[in-house]
XYZ file of C-alpha atoms in Angstrom:
559
model
C 0.000 0.000 0.000
C 1.649 3.230 -1.148
C 1.962 6.063 1.354
C 0.566 8.490 -1.211
C -2.711 6.576 -1.369
C -2.991 6.239 2.396
C -2.314 9.936 2.802
C -5.360 10.727 0.712
C -7.572 9.360 3.477
C -8.510 12.094 5.893
C -11.198 14.343 4.593
C -14.570 12.584 4.520
C -15.509 13.972 1.135
C -12.422 12.369 -0.377
C -12.540 9.126 1.606
C -14.853 7.327 -0.773
C -12.521 8.106 -3.645
C -9.545 6.863 -1.659
C -11.217 3.587 -0.813
C -12.178 2.857 -4.388
C -8.678 3.821 -5.428
C -7.124 1.288 -3.089
C -9.384 -1.439 -4.415
C -8.906 -1.252 -8.131
C -8.559 2.253 -9.420
C -5.578 4.440 -9.984
C -6.505 7.912 -11.128
C -3.874 9.211 -13.440
C -2.474 12.649 -12.976
C -2.738 13.349 -16.692
C -6.156 15.001 -16.250
C -4.522 17.913 -14.485
C -2.076 18.556 -17.276
C -3.273 21.442 -19.415
C -1.309 20.256 -22.414
C -2.871 16.782 -22.527
C -4.182 15.816 -25.931
C -7.799 14.800 -26.443
C -6.704 11.283 -27.385
C -4.756 10.983 -24.151
C -7.763 12.200 -22.162
C -9.940 9.622 -23.895
C -7.427 6.908 -23.087
C -7.246 7.971 -19.443
C -11.040 8.097 -19.159
C -11.369 4.636 -20.630
C -8.768 3.296 -18.207
C -10.527 4.893 -15.246
C -13.755 3.137 -16.199
C -11.945 -0.159 -16.814
C -10.276 0.045 -13.412
C -13.511 1.080 -11.697
C -15.257 -1.999 -13.130
C -12.447 -4.375 -12.170
C -14.079 -5.889 -9.008
C -17.317 -6.741 -10.830
C -18.548 -10.044 -12.268
C -20.088 -8.363 -15.323
C -17.203 -6.169 -16.445
C -18.310 -5.759 -20.045
C -21.776 -4.543 -18.974
C -20.162 -2.212 -16.453
C -17.746 -0.713 -18.969
C -20.283 -0.357 -21.772
C -23.004 1.316 -19.722
C -20.652 3.709 -17.929
C -18.742 4.586 -21.105
C -21.987 5.440 -22.870
C -23.126 7.732 -20.051
C -19.917 9.148 -18.577
C -18.892 11.792 -21.101
C -15.896 13.587 -19.597
C -16.904 12.718 -15.996
C -14.720 9.782 -15.084
C -13.298 10.686 -11.694
C -14.226 8.159 -9.010
C -16.891 10.174 -7.267
C -18.647 10.727 -10.603
C -18.399 7.053 -11.504
C -19.933 5.912 -8.206
C -22.879 8.261 -8.677
C -23.156 7.328 -12.329
C -23.201 3.585 -11.557
C -26.200 4.069 -9.262
C -28.055 6.383 -11.637
C -27.534 4.139 -14.668
C -28.872 1.176 -12.680
C -31.892 3.170 -11.512
C -32.616 4.155 -15.110
C -32.498 0.528 -16.300
C -34.809 -0.655 -13.499
C -37.165 2.203 -14.315
C -37.195 1.042 -17.945
C -38.126 -2.460 -16.746
C -40.878 -0.932 -14.596
C -42.304 0.804 -17.680
C -41.975 -2.404 -19.690
C -44.094 -4.269 -17.120
C -46.766 -1.582 -17.525
C -46.796 -2.111 -21.289
C -47.003 -5.899 -20.882
C -49.856 -5.634 -18.383
C -52.073 -3.958 -20.982
C -51.780 -7.024 -23.192
C -51.989 -9.617 -20.399
C -55.004 -11.893 -20.690
C -54.676 -14.371 -17.834
C -55.062 -13.329 -14.156
C -51.757 -14.843 -12.976
C -49.779 -12.870 -15.549
C -51.599 -9.639 -14.669
C -50.922 -10.169 -10.972
C -47.275 -11.082 -11.604
C -46.761 -7.871 -13.580
C -48.512 -5.821 -10.889
C -46.182 -7.335 -8.297
C -43.187 -6.568 -10.517
C -44.072 -2.893 -10.500
C -44.290 -2.883 -6.707
C -41.012 -4.760 -6.330
C -39.139 -2.620 -8.841
C -40.408 0.458 -7.034
C -38.828 -0.927 -3.843
C -35.592 -1.565 -5.759
C -35.450 2.002 -7.070
C -36.172 3.385 -3.598
C -33.324 1.423 -2.028
C -30.887 2.510 -4.720
C -31.882 6.154 -4.261
C -31.594 5.866 -0.486
C -28.149 4.319 -0.881
C -27.048 7.134 -3.172
C -28.361 9.704 -0.692
C -26.377 8.079 2.103
C -23.195 8.141 0.045
C -23.753 11.885 -0.336
C -23.744 12.133 3.454
C -20.478 10.218 3.705
C -18.284 10.687 6.801
C -15.526 8.805 8.609
C -17.659 8.303 11.728
C -20.377 6.602 9.699
C -18.103 4.600 7.437
C -18.351 1.197 9.091
C -22.116 1.375 9.509
C -22.622 2.888 6.076
C -20.899 0.062 4.239
C -22.958 -2.520 6.118
C -26.183 -0.659 5.321
C -25.292 -0.265 1.665
C -24.625 -3.975 1.248
C -27.945 -4.823 2.898
C -29.939 -2.385 0.738
C -28.166 -3.376 -2.475
C -28.761 -7.018 -1.620
C -32.465 -6.232 -1.259
C -32.409 -4.592 -4.698
C -30.976 -7.784 -6.190
C -33.686 -9.815 -4.456
C -36.592 -7.606 -5.535
C -35.692 -8.099 -9.187
C -35.416 -11.848 -8.690
C -38.756 -11.946 -6.821
C -40.364 -10.167 -9.760
C -39.284 -13.031 -12.014
C -40.250 -15.698 -9.466
C -43.816 -14.397 -9.586
C -44.361 -15.727 -13.115
C -44.650 -19.336 -11.969
C -47.837 -20.634 -13.571
C -48.223 -17.438 -15.631
C -47.735 -16.694 -19.325
C -44.238 -17.804 -20.333
C -43.904 -15.129 -23.020
C -44.435 -12.369 -20.454
C -41.992 -14.048 -18.083
C -39.312 -14.223 -20.763
C -39.974 -10.630 -21.803
C -39.502 -9.417 -18.221
C -36.396 -11.543 -17.824
C -34.869 -9.814 -20.844
C -35.986 -6.410 -19.540
C -34.230 -7.061 -16.213
C -31.121 -8.673 -17.656
C -28.939 -5.549 -17.694
C -30.294 -4.017 -14.474
C -29.673 -7.279 -12.583
C -26.064 -7.291 -13.765
C -25.624 -3.613 -12.911
C -27.006 -4.134 -9.406
C -24.644 -7.050 -8.892
C -21.789 -4.841 -10.107
C -22.568 -2.083 -7.594
C -22.733 -4.664 -4.808
C -19.317 -5.942 -5.904
C -17.813 -2.448 -5.817
C -19.339 -1.641 -2.417
C -18.153 -4.996 -1.057
C -14.650 -4.189 -2.228
C -14.755 -1.058 -0.041
C -15.069 -3.278 3.022
C -12.204 -5.487 1.898
C -10.041 -2.398 1.530
C -10.928 -1.165 4.993
C -9.802 -4.524 6.349
C -6.581 -4.307 4.342
C -5.907 -0.816 5.666
C -6.834 -1.914 9.195
C -9.274 0.994 9.457
C -11.836 0.150 12.121
C -13.028 3.602 13.065
C -16.521 4.181 14.224
C -17.338 0.926 16.051
C -17.244 2.373 19.537
C -19.066 5.490 18.420
C -21.687 3.485 16.547
C -22.386 1.279 19.554
C -23.392 4.421 21.434
C -25.809 5.656 18.782
C -29.562 5.179 18.947
C -31.241 3.756 15.885
C -33.201 6.342 13.936
C -36.392 4.455 14.629
C -36.363 4.478 18.426
C -36.179 7.476 20.733
C -33.786 7.438 23.721
C -36.744 7.487 26.131
C -37.999 4.231 24.629
C -34.730 2.332 24.621
C -36.161 -0.493 26.748
C -39.497 -0.583 24.957
C -39.805 -4.340 24.743
C -39.038 -4.788 28.432
C -41.968 -2.649 29.491
C -45.145 -4.406 30.529
C -48.251 -3.641 28.563
C -49.690 -1.747 31.538
C -46.713 0.615 31.400
C -46.890 1.244 27.663
C -48.945 4.060 26.231
C -50.313 2.861 22.889
C -51.145 5.480 20.312
C -54.108 3.393 19.213
C -55.867 0.317 20.608
C -57.632 -2.300 18.510
C -60.464 -4.307 20.087
C -63.103 -6.428 18.388
C -65.557 -5.782 21.195
C -65.494 -2.025 20.721
C -63.546 -1.266 23.911
C -60.655 0.253 21.947
C -60.212 3.079 19.481
C -60.978 0.888 16.443
C -62.325 -2.610 15.824
C -59.926 -3.751 13.078
C -56.169 -3.743 12.621
C -56.587 -2.312 9.132
C -58.226 0.794 10.608
C -55.311 1.200 13.000
C -52.750 0.836 10.194
C -54.537 3.546 8.212
C -53.916 5.940 11.116
C -50.151 5.393 11.270
C -48.305 8.655 10.510
C -45.955 8.485 7.539
C -42.177 8.487 8.093
C -42.528 8.832 11.858
C -39.237 9.338 13.702
C -40.634 7.950 16.941
C -42.169 4.534 17.565
C -45.909 4.361 16.873
C -47.466 1.760 19.186
C -50.559 -0.241 18.243
C -52.051 -2.451 20.959
C -54.132 -5.308 19.559
C -56.334 -6.748 22.286
C -57.238 -10.404 22.662
C -59.355 -11.789 19.822
C -59.285 -13.393 16.391
C -58.800 -10.860 13.602
C -59.581 -12.212 10.123
C -57.626 -9.682 8.094
C -54.760 -9.337 5.668
C -52.546 -6.506 6.877
C -49.954 -4.545 4.889
C -47.602 -2.160 6.693
C -46.285 -0.209 3.717
C -42.886 1.384 3.198
C -44.051 4.796 4.494
C -45.074 3.335 7.853
C -41.747 3.090 9.634
C -41.026 2.627 13.343
C -44.261 0.755 14.044
C -44.752 -1.514 17.046
C -47.637 -4.000 17.166
C -48.157 -5.597 20.552
C -50.786 -8.193 21.345
C -52.061 -9.773 24.531
C -50.026 -12.916 23.957
C -49.184 -15.466 21.228
C -52.206 -17.601 22.160
C -54.627 -14.694 22.602
C -54.176 -12.105 19.840
C -54.555 -13.959 16.556
C -54.369 -12.469 13.052
C -55.457 -15.036 10.487
C -55.884 -15.201 6.718
C -56.090 -17.884 4.043
C -54.771 -16.411 0.772
C -52.869 -19.057 -1.177
C -51.272 -19.959 -4.491
C -53.736 -22.656 -5.557
C -56.660 -20.249 -5.386
C -54.850 -17.763 -7.614
C -52.772 -15.481 -5.369
C -49.009 -15.258 -6.071
C -46.849 -16.333 -3.131
C -45.625 -12.765 -2.612
C -49.190 -11.574 -1.947
C -50.477 -14.432 0.212
C -49.137 -13.024 3.506
C -51.584 -12.538 6.358
C -49.232 -9.841 7.667
C -46.786 -8.112 5.295
C -44.304 -5.679 6.828
C -42.341 -3.352 4.545
C -41.653 -0.204 6.600
C -38.309 -0.254 8.415
C -37.917 -0.590 12.164
C -40.964 -2.776 12.804
C -41.414 -4.431 16.212
C -43.887 -7.273 16.761
C -44.538 -8.691 20.227
C -47.000 -11.167 21.737
C -48.759 -11.877 18.430
C -50.117 -14.991 16.687
C -49.960 -14.781 12.884
C -51.544 -17.573 10.868
C -52.246 -18.631 7.318
C -54.986 -21.240 7.617
C -55.087 -22.310 3.944
C -53.773 -25.792 4.758
C -51.293 -28.129 3.043
C -53.409 -28.721 -0.072
C -53.235 -25.031 -1.023
C -49.423 -25.079 -1.404
C -47.714 -21.678 -0.963
C -49.536 -19.712 1.736
C -47.516 -17.169 3.740
C -48.397 -16.152 7.300
C -45.743 -13.419 7.649
C -43.688 -11.595 4.999
C -40.999 -9.176 6.177
C -38.737 -6.779 4.282
C -38.410 -4.303 7.155
C -34.791 -3.431 7.956
C -33.811 -3.807 11.612
C -37.082 -5.508 12.470
C -37.733 -7.502 15.648
C -40.265 -10.200 16.513
C -40.391 -11.247 20.155
C -42.584 -13.913 21.745
C -44.665 -14.378 18.588
C -46.194 -17.415 16.931
C -46.314 -18.036 13.161
C -48.424 -20.923 11.875
C -48.814 -22.214 8.340
C -47.864 -25.101 6.114
C -45.859 -24.387 2.934
C -43.945 -21.065 3.053
C -45.091 -19.962 6.521
C -42.500 -17.242 7.143
C -41.114 -15.218 4.240
C -37.978 -13.467 5.542
C -37.790 -11.558 2.286
C -35.034 -8.928 2.589
C -32.835 -6.855 4.912
C -32.019 -7.446 8.625
C -34.434 -9.355 10.860
C -34.280 -10.782 14.385
C -36.658 -13.337 15.910
C -36.464 -14.202 19.585
C -38.462 -16.799 21.519
C -40.898 -17.302 18.648
C -42.677 -20.456 17.498
C -42.709 -21.159 13.759
C -44.623 -24.122 12.321
C -44.954 -25.447 8.795
C -44.132 -28.122 6.247
C -42.343 -27.242 2.971
C -39.736 -24.441 2.967
C -41.516 -22.899 5.924
C -38.725 -20.447 6.726
C -37.614 -18.975 3.404
C -36.391 -15.780 1.732
C -33.229 -13.737 1.287
C -33.009 -11.622 4.426
C -30.094 -11.549 6.832
C -32.218 -13.218 9.499
C -31.391 -14.698 12.891
C -33.805 -16.913 14.823
C -32.678 -17.239 18.415
C -34.192 -19.414 21.167
C -37.082 -20.241 18.830
C -39.206 -23.380 18.623
C -39.356 -24.695 15.051
C -42.203 -27.205 14.600
C -42.596 -29.448 11.552
C -46.250 -30.198 10.801
C -47.836 -33.102 8.940
C -47.528 -32.516 5.179
C -49.432 -34.302 2.442
C -48.569 -37.995 2.127
C -46.452 -37.408 -1.002
C -44.488 -34.509 0.524
C -41.377 -34.002 2.630
C -40.820 -31.322 5.234
C -38.054 -28.777 4.632
C -37.328 -26.218 7.357
C -35.401 -23.608 5.301
C -35.176 -22.490 1.671
C -32.773 -19.576 1.543
C -32.780 -17.410 -1.598
C -29.312 -15.865 -1.979
C -28.728 -15.260 -5.704
C -25.462 -13.302 -5.658
C -22.371 -14.585 -3.864
C -21.717 -11.159 -2.332
C -25.128 -10.739 -0.718
C -24.785 -10.541 3.096
C -27.889 -12.669 3.622
C -28.493 -16.001 5.370
C -30.962 -17.852 7.551
C -29.354 -18.538 10.932
C -31.029 -20.712 13.571
C -29.201 -20.219 16.865
C -30.003 -22.057 20.102
C -33.335 -23.142 18.639
C -35.236 -26.412 18.937
C -36.427 -28.239 15.815
C -39.110 -30.760 16.717
C -42.316 -32.398 15.489
C -45.679 -30.792 16.022
C -47.752 -33.167 18.228
C -50.067 -34.076 15.317
C -47.041 -34.912 13.151
C -45.128 -36.848 15.817
C -46.553 -40.300 14.920
C -45.646 -39.748 11.232
C -42.190 -38.247 11.678
C -40.322 -41.416 10.586
C -42.524 -42.026 7.556
C -42.466 -38.448 6.221
C -38.889 -37.143 6.523
C -37.870 -33.644 7.587
C -34.785 -31.886 6.212
C -32.909 -28.819 7.462
C -33.003 -27.015 4.116
C -32.644 -27.015 0.351
C -31.013 -24.511 -2.044
C -33.793 -22.340 -3.482
C -31.233 -20.080 -5.206
C -27.691 -20.714 -6.387
C -25.852 -19.260 -3.378
C -28.353 -20.347 -0.716
C -26.906 -19.970 2.793
C -28.266 -21.424 6.041
C -26.636 -22.257 9.361
C -27.957 -24.283 12.286
C -25.914 -23.436 15.390
C -25.998 -24.691 18.989
C -29.542 -25.969 18.485
C -31.454 -29.081 19.569
C -32.441 -31.299 16.647
C -35.018 -33.923 17.520
C -35.251 -37.352 15.889
C -37.446 -36.174 13.016
C -34.413 -34.852 11.084
C -33.451 -37.137 8.205
C -29.851 -38.416 8.587
C -28.955 -36.854 5.219
C -29.733 -33.449 6.711
C -30.135 -31.472 3.487
C -32.279 -32.005 0.396
C -31.528 -31.038 -3.238
C -33.818 -28.533 -4.950
C -33.655 -30.141 -8.380
C -30.791 -32.179 -9.811
C -27.374 -30.695 -9.064
C -28.599 -27.085 -8.816
C -26.824 -25.150 -6.059
C -25.135 -28.165 -4.493
C -21.640 -26.796 -5.137
C -22.362 -23.123 -4.531
C -24.663 -23.180 -1.495
C -23.278 -22.700 2.031
C -24.836 -24.980 4.647
C -23.299 -25.598 8.038
C -24.158 -27.166 11.383
C -22.234 -25.981 14.417
C -22.280 -27.714 17.825
C -25.856 -28.931 17.649
C -27.293 -31.501 20.027
C -30.107 -34.048 20.179
C -30.873 -37.289 18.313
C -31.109 -35.542 14.937
C -27.748 -33.742 15.229
C -25.477 -36.594 14.170
C -23.572 -35.766 10.985
C -22.088 -39.132 10.000
C -24.684 -39.703 7.255
C -25.020 -36.109 6.057
C -24.876 -35.412 2.301
C -21.391 -34.799 0.948
C -22.103 -31.822 -1.320
C -19.347 -29.294 -1.836
C -21.738 -26.666 -0.438
C -22.114 -28.432 2.924
C -19.303 -26.955 4.982
C -17.495 -27.894 8.156
C -16.779 -24.717 10.085
C -15.385 -24.223 13.557
C -16.548 -21.956 16.376
C -14.172 -19.165 15.387
C -15.515 -19.055 11.840
C -19.121 -19.078 13.065
C -18.387 -16.370 15.656
C -16.689 -14.095 13.157
C -19.416 -14.246 10.520
C -22.772 -15.694 11.494
C -23.744 -14.498 14.962
C -26.237 -11.744 15.843
C -23.343 -9.332 16.284
C -21.876 -10.082 12.879
C -24.520 -10.945 10.310
C -27.178 -8.405 11.385
C -24.868 -6.040 13.329
C -27.259 -6.592 16.232
C -25.120 -5.128 19.002
C -25.412 -1.710 17.330
C -29.233 -1.590 17.414
C -30.872 -4.420 19.371
C -29.911 -3.224 22.900
C -32.066 -0.127 22.547
C -35.180 -2.217 21.870
C -34.829 -4.136 25.109
C -35.199 -7.510 23.378
C -32.919 -10.095 25.014
C -30.309 -11.444 22.641
C -27.072 -13.419 22.569
C -24.524 -11.431 20.531
C -22.165 -14.332 19.888
C -22.043 -18.071 20.468
C -22.975 -19.553 23.815
C -20.114 -20.874 25.958
C -19.786 -24.613 25.427
C -20.454 -25.378 29.076
C -23.839 -23.667 28.971
C -25.331 -25.951 26.290
């Protein structure tokens, strides 16, 4: 590392440029020479773009799109901004293309898939714009946190585009192929930005720059005021809900939907909704404008929100959720969320979450196939019960389930149970499903059938699927092979599946599958990458919620 490059680092406005420079880019001094010829300037500009695109997997796409749009602006700060804006423009073009296709769509599944694409691509554009805004507010103190946030948001952008395409299952194949072509370039460009941002973090490690961690651990999250830092530890009697829902008329409103409609947009303080005991037959959507929302029930056996939307009856998986949470900073406590469609209705989601830094504490989620859709961003589940059959914890969030009870239910006689189906498409996405200090067991109704109908820990939904089972109790329902293929050899070499210090009759690994993607990792590896502190940066934001959590691995003697 040259001293000249290191010396550049100092002023926050220049820091971004310095980091990119240390990764792959060397800005030539020829731009400052007044006598430079136009051909030399062109050559230097082309080299700057080539170097900028070096960390990416789709270099040709990176170079071509930036060269076409850059003009004479090829310094690093310009290229970073340009990379985001070019990607936004391509996703916006795909958004418009879906609108054109929808006018010609004749079957309901295709129309719904295209409608969902527009919603998902809108989320993708929002996250890219938010990321670009944060880069504009770049500072040394925020560097460590900023890079983590950017990777999470860019990962979500990758996932939203993939979810758009997933929605065409059972729909018109021509429309599906047309959308795939429309998203081809934008998907590559999003992957390229994620690669460049990821290379920033590698450079920080190389330079041994770890500023900001102590400062960041003292900050309050934007979605929780200092006076509410122990919100989840307060008893209901001590909380002051902004609105109370009660079916019997004893509250402010009778339905949860009415309460959601009263949530203020972009609130900087936590908006508390108390949902009193009762069964609420509703499908609830907490949209992206409703941030910092807390829903608290009277207990996971008392306050029940139930729905039955499902794939077989014509609703795409993405829209089947009984409760869908999009707005960041959501807290759910003492709730029972159910999709009652049953095993014959196939995909039927109880909870879908894409809320960043969301928490679910002492909740219950019941369904069969696809019960809990941990879609995107950072999520933490503590002391929750999740039941289901096929892929019943799935998605592409960075999600940690800690001290949870995972119950396999009785599937159809021709089906197998699979606990996880993680959807990581890009190898640089910081996402995974992590089960830590959980118990995986048979639901009482399934217990007599647990040997006849096998249960597996997971299968690779997407190419770089990643799931870890750590320090958990695995009962005797777990098939000795442990993991199940998706189809053929897909993902078996590129997935990342690991079991770390588990216990119980289903924890033996002597007969586990021998795929390249099934890894043997030690405690140090797990501690450094896959704990609450590491994969969701929990120690920087969970303490202020009051939710109990284990930041790292448990001491071996405590298991």
